Amino acid sequence: MLTSAAVDPAGFLRATPPFDALPRPLFDEAAAALTEVRVPAGTWLTRAGGEPLAHLHVIRRGAVRLERHGQTLEVVEEGELFGYTSLITHAATLDVAVEEDLLAYRLPADVFRRLLSDPGFAGHFAAGLGERLRSSLEHSPVAAFQPDLSAPVGTLVRAPPAWVDAGATVREAARLMRRAGVSALLVRGHPPGILTDPDFRDRVVAEGLGGDAAVGEVASRPLWTVPWETPVYQAWMELLDAGYHHLPVVRDGEVVGVVTSADLMRSSAQGPMAVLRRVERLASRDALAGYAAQVAEMTSALLAARLDPVVIAGLVARQNDALLRPLLRFAETELGSPPAPFAWMAFGSEGRMEQTLLTDQDNALAFADEGAGGAGWYQAFAERVGGDLEAAGFPRCPGGYMARAWNAPVSEWAARFASWIDRPAPKALLDAATFYDFRRVAGRLDLAPLQETVARAAQHPVFLRAMAEEALRFRPPPLLLLRVRGESSTVDLKKQGLSPIVFLARCYALELGAPERNTLERLDAAERAGLMSPEVRSNVAEAYRFLLGLRMRLQLRALVAGRTPSNEVALSDLTPVERTRLKESFRAVKSWQEMAAYHWRV
C-alpha cells in the first residue's frame, strides 16, 4: 500500500453522509485523524475469517468489490463507505477486493467508535437492514413546506365545542351557531350527534322543513371522533375517507373540541385538505386541467415534511377518489340515472392505494345483472368519466385496462375472474395480476362475488405456481452491474425494484385467501401466516418504502426541472447513501425472491 499527502480530505469528508451532519467538534476530530491510502486494482484488503479491517474507508476514487463464497454481493464506489462491518462486529465476514485503483480516506477504529456517540451518525450504520433503510433516505425538500405532520390533531383545537339539546329547534340552533361563530354544534343525546352547515342545507332547507323542526331530527349520528393524540396526517385521512368536514376530538373520554377541514387546510396550504377543497368546488370540467399540478405540489410538500412515502401514496389515492365523485356526478347529470346499481373499480397502484404522481388509468365498471339491457348507458358513462380523467392528467392505459373497454354485469366479471384461475394461460395471468387488485371507489353495487372468486385461488396450486413464476420474472438487476459508470448504470425503480415486491406480495395474499390489497398489508398477512419471518418482512417492507420514497423524490425533481417524470434513474444522479441503500434494497428483494422460488418450487 502506498500513501501520500491527501488533497482536501476534510472538504470531501464534510460533503459525504453521514459526516455532513456531524456536530463540529466530532467532525474536527474525524478530519484530523484522516489518512489517505492508495491501493492498486487486484489487491485483497481482507478475507472472510481473517484479520478484520482496522479502519473505516471513504472512497474518493476507484471501486471495491465485496464477496461472499466467491459471489459478488456489491461494488462500492466514489463517495461510499466500507469497513464499518469489521469495526462494529470485530470480525471479517466478507472478502474485500480492490476492483479499480483505489484512492480512499481512512478513519481509525477508535475515532469511528467515538463518532458513534452521535445518534444520527450511528443510525447510518444501524445493524439491521430495515433500520438502515428507515434512517437513511434524505428527503431533499423541493418545496418550502415544513410543518410537523405528526403533531397531535388536538393542538389544532381552538375552543371548547358548542352543544345544543336534541329537543331545541333548528332556528335556535342556527342562532347559537351564529353567536358562537362556529360551523357545527354537538347534539346531546344517546348517542350524541353533530349538526353542521351542510345539514342545514341538505336536511332542513332542501327538505322544506321549518325553523321549528327539532335538532334531533336532522342531526348526524353517531359522532365520528378521533383521539386528541391522532397525528395531523391521520386526521386528514379520516376526513378524506369519511367525506366529512368536521372531526370532534376526544381526550380522556370527553369531546374537547371540533377540528374542521378548514383548520387542517390552514395547517398546510399545499396539504390534502386544500386540494380536497378545490376538488369539491369543481363546478365544471373547465378546472380539471390543473389537478395534476395540485397533486404534485401536495406530494412535494408532504415529502418535504418527511411524511412516510407510503402514507403520502395513500393520501394521493384518497384525493383521486375524491376527484372521481364530481366526475361521476357530471356524467350522471348528462345521462340520467343509471339503469341499475354500479361499482367503479380501480386497479394497479390506485387500487392498492399506492399512487404517487398521477399515472395512466387502470379502472373498470361493473353493474348489477338487471342493468344488462342498458349496457349503452354504462358505455357512455365510462367514456365520459374516462375523458374527464384524461383532462385531469390521467393518460389512457397503454394496455387498454379502462372502463371504456372493461364494463360488464357483475356475474360476467365473476365468470372472468374464475376463468383466469381455472385456465392460467399467459394472458389470463396478466389479467389476473391486473384485476385482482380491484378496489371499489364509487357506486353502490356489492362486489362480494368478485372477492369470493379471488379467494378461490388459494385452493388452486397450479394457478398460484403460475402466478409466482410470472411474479419472479420481475427481478432486481445483478448487483455486479450496479456501477456509477458504464452502460449498466441506469435502473428502473418500478420494474426492477417496486414491481418485484408488489407482484410477489400479491402471490402470498392469493395463497392465503387474504382480502388485503395494499402491498405492506399483504406482507404483514404473510408474516402472520408464517410465510415470512419478521426479519425478512421488515427488510422487504423497508426496501419498498425506500424505493417508493426515492421514486417520488426523483419524479418531483424531474417536474421541477421541466422534464417528464420517469421510473429510470442513473446511479450517477444519486447520492452515495442513496446508491448504497438502493443496492441493499435490491439485495433484500433478491434474497426474498430466492426463498419464494423455493416455496413455490419454481
PDB file of N, CA and C in Angstrom, residues 402-475:
ATOM      1  N   MET A 402     -59.184  -0.071 -19.075  1.00  0.00           N
ATOM      2  CA  MET A 402     -60.002   1.075 -18.695  1.00  0.00           C
ATOM      3  C   MET A 402     -61.470   0.712 -18.826  1.00  0.00           C
ATOM      4  N   ALA A 403     -62.308   1.452 -18.106  1.00  0.00           N
ATOM      5  CA  ALA A 403     -63.740   1.166 -18.114  1.00  0.00           C
ATOM      6  C   ALA A 403     -64.345   1.297 -19.504  1.00  0.00           C
ATOM      7  N   ARG A 404     -63.724   2.075 -20.364  1.00  0.00           N
ATOM      8  CA  ARG A 404     -64.216   2.181 -21.738  1.00  0.00           C
ATOM      9  C   ARG A 404     -64.312   0.797 -22.386  1.00  0.00           C
ATOM     10  N   ALA A 405     -63.330  -0.057 -22.097  1.00  0.00           N
ATOM     11  CA  ALA A 405     -63.279  -1.387 -22.706  1.00  0.00           C
ATOM     12  C   ALA A 405     -63.700  -2.479 -21.748  1.00  0.00           C
ATOM     13  N   TRP A 406     -63.656  -2.179 -20.456  1.00  0.00           N
ATOM     14  CA  TRP A 406     -63.927  -3.212 -19.451  1.00  0.00           C
ATOM     15  C   TRP A 406     -65.122  -2.771 -18.614  1.00  0.00           C
ATOM     16  N   ASN A 407     -66.335  -2.967 -19.129  1.00  0.00           N
ATOM     17  CA  ASN A 407     -67.549  -2.750 -18.353  1.00  0.00           C
ATOM     18  C   ASN A 407     -68.518  -3.877 -18.669  1.00  0.00           C
ATOM     19  N   ALA A 408     -69.090  -4.475 -17.613  1.00  0.00           N
ATOM     20  CA  ALA A 408     -69.913  -5.667 -17.797  1.00  0.00           C
ATOM     21  C   ALA A 408     -70.729  -5.924 -16.532  1.00  0.00           C
ATOM     22  N   PRO A 409     -71.763  -6.778 -16.647  1.00  0.00           N
ATOM     23  CA  PRO A 409     -72.512  -7.171 -15.443  1.00  0.00           C
ATOM     24  C   PRO A 409     -71.609  -7.898 -14.450  1.00  0.00           C
ATOM     25  N   VAL A 410     -71.960  -7.828 -13.183  1.00  0.00           N
ATOM     26  CA  VAL A 410     -71.106  -8.396 -12.146  1.00  0.00           C
ATOM     27  C   VAL A 410     -70.969  -9.905 -12.301  1.00  0.00           C
ATOM     28  N   SER A 411     -72.015 -10.595 -12.797  1.00  0.00           N
ATOM     29  CA  SER A 411     -71.903 -12.040 -12.996  1.00  0.00           C
ATOM     30  C   SER A 411     -70.873 -12.361 -14.067  1.00  0.00           C
ATOM     31  N   GLU A 412     -70.784 -11.509 -15.085  1.00  0.00           N
ATOM     32  CA  GLU A 412     -69.775 -11.720 -16.127  1.00  0.00           C
ATOM     33  C   GLU A 412     -68.380 -11.494 -15.572  1.00  0.00           C
ATOM     34  N   TRP A 413     -68.247 -10.496 -14.700  1.00  0.00           N
ATOM     35  CA  TRP A 413     -66.954 -10.271 -14.056  1.00  0.00           C
ATOM     36  C   TRP A 413     -66.545 -11.481 -13.221  1.00  0.00           C
ATOM     37  N   ALA A 414     -67.480 -12.023 -12.462  1.00  0.00           N
ATOM     38  CA  ALA A 414     -67.161 -13.182 -11.624  1.00  0.00           C
ATOM     39  C   ALA A 414     -66.735 -14.367 -12.481  1.00  0.00           C
ATOM     40  N   ALA A 415     -67.391 -14.548 -13.626  1.00  0.00           N
ATOM     41  CA  ALA A 415     -67.023 -15.651 -14.524  1.00  0.00           C
ATOM     42  C   ALA A 415     -65.622 -15.428 -15.091  1.00  0.00           C
ATOM     43  N   ARG A 416     -65.292 -14.193 -15.429  1.00  0.00           N
ATOM     44  CA  ARG A 416     -63.936 -13.896 -15.918  1.00  0.00           C
ATOM     45  C   ARG A 416     -62.907 -14.223 -14.843  1.00  0.00           C
ATOM     46  N   PHE A 417     -63.160 -13.734 -13.629  1.00  0.00           N
ATOM     47  CA  PHE A 417     -62.218 -13.966 -12.537  1.00  0.00           C
ATOM     48  C   PHE A 417     -61.984 -15.459 -12.342  1.00  0.00           C
ATOM     49  N   ALA A 418     -63.066 -16.250 -12.425  1.00  0.00           N
ATOM     50  CA  ALA A 418     -62.950 -17.690 -12.228  1.00  0.00           C
ATOM     51  C   ALA A 418     -62.194 -18.346 -13.371  1.00  0.00           C
ATOM     52  N   SER A 419     -62.410 -17.877 -14.598  1.00  0.00           N
ATOM     53  CA  SER A 419     -61.746 -18.494 -15.756  1.00  0.00           C
ATOM     54  C   SER A 419     -60.232 -18.306 -15.695  1.00  0.00           C
ATOM     55  N   TRP A 420     -59.782 -17.187 -15.163  1.00  0.00           N
ATOM     56  CA  TRP A 420     -58.336 -16.958 -15.067  1.00  0.00           C
ATOM     57  C   TRP A 420     -57.704 -17.948 -14.099  1.00  0.00           C
ATOM     58  N   ILE A 421     -58.424 -18.314 -13.042  1.00  0.00           N
ATOM     59  CA  ILE A 421     -57.915 -19.287 -12.083  1.00  0.00           C
ATOM     60  C   ILE A 421     -57.923 -20.686 -12.682  1.00  0.00           C
ATOM     61  N   ASP A 422     -59.005 -21.010 -13.376  1.00  0.00           N
ATOM     62  CA  ASP A 422     -59.157 -22.369 -13.911  1.00  0.00           C
ATOM     63  C   ASP A 422     -58.254 -22.631 -15.110  1.00  0.00           C
ATOM     64  N   ARG A 423     -57.971 -21.596 -15.902  1.00  0.00           N
ATOM     65  CA  ARG A 423     -57.152 -21.772 -17.113  1.00  0.00           C
ATOM     66  C   ARG A 423     -56.057 -20.704 -17.134  1.00  0.00           C
ATOM     67  N   PRO A 424     -54.981 -20.898 -16.360  1.00  0.00           N
ATOM     68  CA  PRO A 424     -53.941 -19.869 -16.197  1.00  0.00           C
ATOM     69  C   PRO A 424     -52.992 -19.755 -17.392  1.00  0.00           C
ATOM     70  N   ALA A 425     -53.537 -19.373 -18.544  1.00  0.00           N
ATOM     71  CA  ALA A 425     -52.701 -19.088 -19.712  1.00  0.00           C
ATOM     72  C   ALA A 425     -52.007 -17.747 -19.494  1.00  0.00           C
ATOM     73  N   PRO A 426     -50.979 -17.409 -20.288  1.00  0.00           N
ATOM     74  CA  PRO A 426     -50.239 -16.150 -20.088  1.00  0.00           C
ATOM     75  C   PRO A 426     -51.135 -14.908 -20.037  1.00  0.00           C
ATOM     76  N   LYS A 427     -52.104 -14.795 -20.981  1.00  0.00           N
ATOM     77  CA  LYS A 427     -52.990 -13.626 -20.961  1.00  0.00           C
ATOM     78  C   LYS A 427     -53.859 -13.626 -19.710  1.00  0.00           C
ATOM     79  N   ALA A 428     -54.306 -14.794 -19.284  1.00  0.00           N
ATOM     80  CA  ALA A 428     -55.118 -14.892 -18.074  1.00  0.00           C
ATOM     81  C   ALA A 428     -54.319 -14.452 -16.847  1.00  0.00           C
ATOM     82  N   LEU A 429     -53.047 -14.825 -16.785  1.00  0.00           N
ATOM     83  CA  LEU A 429     -52.207 -14.429 -15.658  1.00  0.00           C
ATOM     84  C   LEU A 429     -51.995 -12.925 -15.633  1.00  0.00           C
ATOM     85  N   LEU A 430     -51.842 -12.323 -16.825  1.00  0.00           N
ATOM     86  CA  LEU A 430     -51.691 -10.868 -16.898  1.00  0.00           C
ATOM     87  C   LEU A 430     -52.950 -10.177 -16.418  1.00  0.00           C
ATOM     88  N   ASP A 431     -54.109 -10.666 -16.871  1.00  0.00           N
ATOM     89  CA  ASP A 431     -55.371 -10.064 -16.452  1.00  0.00           C
ATOM     90  C   ASP A 431     -55.584 -10.236 -14.951  1.00  0.00           C
ATOM     91  N   ALA A 432     -55.260 -11.420 -14.438  1.00  0.00           N
ATOM     92  CA  ALA A 432     -55.427 -11.661 -13.003  1.00  0.00           C
ATOM     93  C   ALA A 432     -54.534 -10.739 -12.185  1.00  0.00           C
ATOM     94  N   ALA A 433     -53.289 -10.567 -12.631  1.00  0.00           N
ATOM     95  CA  ALA A 433     -52.366  -9.688 -11.904  1.00  0.00           C
ATOM     96  C   ALA A 433     -52.878  -8.254 -11.893  1.00  0.00           C
ATOM     97  N   THR A 434     -53.610  -7.885 -12.924  1.00  0.00           N
ATOM     98  CA  THR A 434     -54.151  -6.530 -13.000  1.00  0.00           C
ATOM     99  C   THR A 434     -55.422  -6.400 -12.170  1.00  0.00           C
ATOM    100  N   PHE A 435     -56.404  -7.253 -12.436  1.00  0.00           N
ATOM    101  CA  PHE A 435     -57.738  -7.058 -11.879  1.00  0.00           C
ATOM    102  C   PHE A 435     -57.893  -7.574 -10.456  1.00  0.00           C
ATOM    103  N   TYR A 436     -57.024  -8.470  -9.995  1.00  0.00           N
ATOM    104  CA  TYR A 436     -57.183  -8.977  -8.639  1.00  0.00           C
ATOM    105  C   TYR A 436     -56.769  -7.958  -7.580  1.00  0.00           C
ATOM    106  N   ASP A 437     -56.269  -6.808  -8.002  1.00  0.00           N
ATOM    107  CA  ASP A 437     -56.007  -5.704  -7.071  1.00  0.00           C
ATOM    108  C   ASP A 437     -57.189  -4.739  -7.029  1.00  0.00           C
ATOM    109  N   PHE A 438     -58.365  -5.186  -7.459  1.00  0.00           N
ATOM    110  CA  PHE A 438     -59.505  -4.272  -7.600  1.00  0.00           C
ATOM    111  C   PHE A 438     -59.916  -3.678  -6.259  1.00  0.00           C
ATOM    112  N   ARG A 439     -60.433  -2.456  -6.355  1.00  0.00           N
ATOM    113  CA  ARG A 439     -60.993  -1.751  -5.186  1.00  0.00           C
ATOM    114  C   ARG A 439     -62.172  -0.927  -5.675  1.00  0.00           C
ATOM    115  N   ARG A 440     -63.291  -1.048  -4.996  1.00  0.00           N
ATOM    116  CA  ARG A 440     -64.443  -0.226  -5.361  1.00  0.00           C
ATOM    117  C   ARG A 440     -64.214   1.196  -4.885  1.00  0.00           C
ATOM    118  N   VAL A 441     -64.240   2.130  -5.804  1.00  0.00           N
ATOM    119  CA  VAL A 441     -64.002   3.533  -5.485  1.00  0.00           C
ATOM    120  C   VAL A 441     -65.315   4.279  -5.313  1.00  0.00           C
ATOM    121  N   ALA A 442     -66.316   3.915  -6.109  1.00  0.00           N
ATOM    122  CA  ALA A 442     -67.594   4.615  -6.055  1.00  0.00           C
ATOM    123  C   ALA A 442     -68.687   3.673  -6.526  1.00  0.00           C
ATOM    124  N   GLY A 443     -69.929   4.021  -6.186  1.00  0.00           N
ATOM    125  CA  GLY A 443     -71.063   3.199  -6.582  1.00  0.00           C
ATOM    126  C   GLY A 443     -71.568   2.339  -5.445  1.00  0.00           C
ATOM    127  N   ARG A 444     -72.790   1.798  -5.595  1.00  0.00           N
ATOM    128  CA  ARG A 444     -73.448   1.061  -4.528  1.00  0.00           C
ATOM    129  C   ARG A 444     -73.450  -0.447  -4.746  1.00  0.00           C
ATOM    130  N   LEU A 445     -72.937  -0.911  -5.888  1.00  0.00           N
ATOM    131  CA  LEU A 445     -73.002  -2.336  -6.180  1.00  0.00           C
ATOM    132  C   LEU A 445     -72.070  -3.130  -5.261  1.00  0.00           C
ATOM    133  N   ASP A 446     -72.565  -4.192  -4.680  1.00  0.00           N
ATOM    134  CA  ASP A 446     -71.775  -5.062  -3.807  1.00  0.00           C
ATOM    135  C   ASP A 446     -70.870  -5.943  -4.669  1.00  0.00           C
ATOM    136  N   LEU A 447     -69.567  -5.907  -4.390  1.00  0.00           N
ATOM    137  CA  LEU A 447     -68.598  -6.685  -5.165  1.00  0.00           C
ATOM    138  C   LEU A 447     -68.146  -7.943  -4.428  1.00  0.00           C
ATOM    139  N   ALA A 448     -68.932  -8.382  -3.450  1.00  0.00           N
ATOM    140  CA  ALA A 448     -68.579  -9.602  -2.713  1.00  0.00           C
ATOM    141  C   ALA A 448     -68.397 -10.810  -3.636  1.00  0.00           C
ATOM    142  N   PRO A 449     -69.198 -10.973  -4.714  1.00  0.00           N
ATOM    143  CA  PRO A 449     -68.969 -12.124  -5.596  1.00  0.00           C
ATOM    144  C   PRO A 449     -67.568 -12.147  -6.202  1.00  0.00           C
ATOM    145  N   LEU A 450     -67.013 -10.980  -6.464  1.00  0.00           N
ATOM    146  CA  LEU A 450     -65.662 -10.939  -7.035  1.00  0.00           C
ATOM    147  C   LEU A 450     -64.625 -11.316  -5.985  1.00  0.00           C
ATOM    148  N   GLN A 451     -64.794 -10.821  -4.775  1.00  0.00           N
ATOM    149  CA  GLN A 451     -63.851 -11.159  -3.720  1.00  0.00           C
ATOM    150  C   GLN A 451     -63.907 -12.652  -3.400  1.00  0.00           C
ATOM    151  N   GLU A 452     -65.097 -13.213  -3.407  1.00  0.00           N
ATOM    152  CA  GLU A 452     -65.237 -14.654  -3.147  1.00  0.00           C
ATOM    153  C   GLU A 452     -64.539 -15.464  -4.236  1.00  0.00           C
ATOM    154  N   THR A 453     -64.612 -14.994  -5.464  1.00  0.00           N
ATOM    155  CA  THR A 453     -63.951 -15.702  -6.557  1.00  0.00           C
ATOM    156  C   THR A 453     -62.438 -15.643  -6.413  1.00  0.00           C
ATOM    157  N   VAL A 454     -61.919 -14.461  -6.084  1.00  0.00           N
ATOM    158  CA  VAL A 454     -60.476 -14.318  -5.899  1.00  0.00           C
ATOM    159  C   VAL A 454     -60.000 -15.217  -4.756  1.00  0.00           C
ATOM    160  N   ALA A 455     -60.798 -15.325  -3.697  1.00  0.00           N
ATOM    161  CA  ALA A 455     -60.407 -16.157  -2.556  1.00  0.00           C
ATOM    162  C   ALA A 455     -60.288 -17.634  -2.948  1.00  0.00           C
ATOM    163  N   ARG A 456     -60.956 -18.047  -4.041  1.00  0.00           N
ATOM    164  CA  ARG A 456     -60.860 -19.428  -4.505  1.00  0.00           C
ATOM    165  C   ARG A 456     -59.454 -19.798  -4.955  1.00  0.00           C
ATOM    166  N   ALA A 457     -58.658 -18.790  -5.307  1.00  0.00           N
ATOM    167  CA  ALA A 457     -57.305 -19.072  -5.810  1.00  0.00           C
ATOM    168  C   ALA A 457     -56.475 -19.856  -4.811  1.00  0.00           C
ATOM    169  N   ALA A 458     -56.767 -19.703  -3.533  1.00  0.00           N
ATOM    170  CA  ALA A 458     -55.992 -20.396  -2.500  1.00  0.00           C
ATOM    171  C   ALA A 458     -56.069 -21.911  -2.646  1.00  0.00           C
ATOM    172  N   GLN A 459     -57.121 -22.421  -3.293  1.00  0.00           N
ATOM    173  CA  GLN A 459     -57.280 -23.869  -3.468  1.00  0.00           C
ATOM    174  C   GLN A 459     -56.804 -24.354  -4.836  1.00  0.00           C
ATOM    175  N   HIS A 460     -56.079 -23.527  -5.561  1.00  0.00           N
ATOM    176  CA  HIS A 460     -55.620 -23.896  -6.907  1.00  0.00           C
ATOM    177  C   HIS A 460     -54.106 -23.728  -7.004  1.00  0.00           C
ATOM    178  N   PRO A 461     -53.346 -24.730  -6.583  1.00  0.00           N
ATOM    179  CA  PRO A 461     -51.875 -24.618  -6.556  1.00  0.00           C
ATOM    180  C   PRO A 461     -51.262 -24.395  -7.931  1.00  0.00           C
ATOM    181  N   VAL A 462     -51.867 -24.937  -8.979  1.00  0.00           N
ATOM    182  CA  VAL A 462     -51.312 -24.734 -10.326  1.00  0.00           C
ATOM    183  C   VAL A 462     -51.358 -23.248 -10.685  1.00  0.00           C
ATOM    184  N   PHE A 463     -52.485 -22.619 -10.396  1.00  0.00           N
ATOM    185  CA  PHE A 463     -52.620 -21.185 -10.658  1.00  0.00           C
ATOM    186  C   PHE A 463     -51.633 -20.384  -9.816  1.00  0.00           C
ATOM    187  N   LEU A 464     -51.532 -20.714  -8.541  1.00  0.00           N
ATOM    188  CA  LEU A 464     -50.621 -19.986  -7.651  1.00  0.00           C
ATOM    189  C   LEU A 464     -49.181 -20.111  -8.125  1.00  0.00           C
ATOM    190  N   ARG A 465     -48.795 -21.320  -8.539  1.00  0.00           N
ATOM    191  CA  ARG A 465     -47.423 -21.517  -9.005  1.00  0.00           C
ATOM    192  C   ARG A 465     -47.167 -20.715 -10.280  1.00  0.00           C
ATOM    193  N   ALA A 466     -48.157 -20.678 -11.175  1.00  0.00           N
ATOM    194  CA  ALA A 466     -48.011 -19.908 -12.411  1.00  0.00           C
ATOM    195  C   ALA A 466     -47.912 -18.409 -12.114  1.00  0.00           C
ATOM    196  N   MET A 467     -48.703 -17.921 -11.170  1.00  0.00           N
ATOM    197  CA  MET A 467     -48.634 -16.502 -10.795  1.00  0.00           C
ATOM    198  C   MET A 467     -47.272 -16.179 -10.178  1.00  0.00           C
ATOM    199  N   ALA A 468     -46.771 -17.096  -9.328  1.00  0.00           N
ATOM    200  CA  ALA A 468     -45.467 -16.869  -8.708  1.00  0.00           C
ATOM    201  C   ALA A 468     -44.366 -16.853  -9.756  1.00  0.00           C
ATOM    202  N   GLU A 469     -44.478 -17.748 -10.728  1.00  0.00           N
ATOM    203  CA  GLU A 469     -43.461 -17.785 -11.779  1.00  0.00           C
ATOM    204  C   GLU A 469     -43.447 -16.477 -12.566  1.00  0.00           C
ATOM    205  N   GLU A 470     -44.642 -15.942 -12.868  1.00  0.00           N
ATOM    206  CA  GLU A 470     -44.723 -14.658 -13.565  1.00  0.00           C
ATOM    207  C   GLU A 470     -44.167 -13.535 -12.693  1.00  0.00           C
ATOM    208  N   ALA A 471     -44.488 -13.580 -11.392  1.00  0.00           N
ATOM    209  CA  ALA A 471     -44.010 -12.536 -10.481  1.00  0.00           C
ATOM    210  C   ALA A 471     -42.490 -12.523 -10.414  1.00  0.00           C
ATOM    211  N   LEU A 472     -41.869 -13.693 -10.463  1.00  0.00           N
ATOM    212  CA  LEU A 472     -40.420 -13.788 -10.335  1.00  0.00           C
ATOM    213  C   LEU A 472     -39.683 -13.401 -11.617  1.00  0.00           C
ATOM    214  N   ARG A 473     -40.437 -13.112 -12.672  1.00  0.00           N
ATOM    215  CA  ARG A 473     -39.795 -12.576 -13.878  1.00  0.00           C
ATOM    216  C   ARG A 473     -39.340 -11.133 -13.665  1.00  0.00           C
ATOM    217  N   PHE A 474     -39.943 -10.457 -12.695  1.00  0.00           N
ATOM    218  CA  PHE A 474     -39.518  -9.110 -12.339  1.00  0.00           C
ATOM    219  C   PHE A 474     -38.413  -9.249 -11.299  1.00  0.00           C
ATOM    220  N   ARG A 475     -37.196  -8.873 -11.674  1.00  0.00           N
ATOM    221  CA  ARG A 475     -36.058  -9.101 -10.778  1.00  0.00           C
ATOM    222  C   ARG A 475     -35.193  -7.851 -10.681  1.00  0.00           C
TER     223      ARG A 475
END
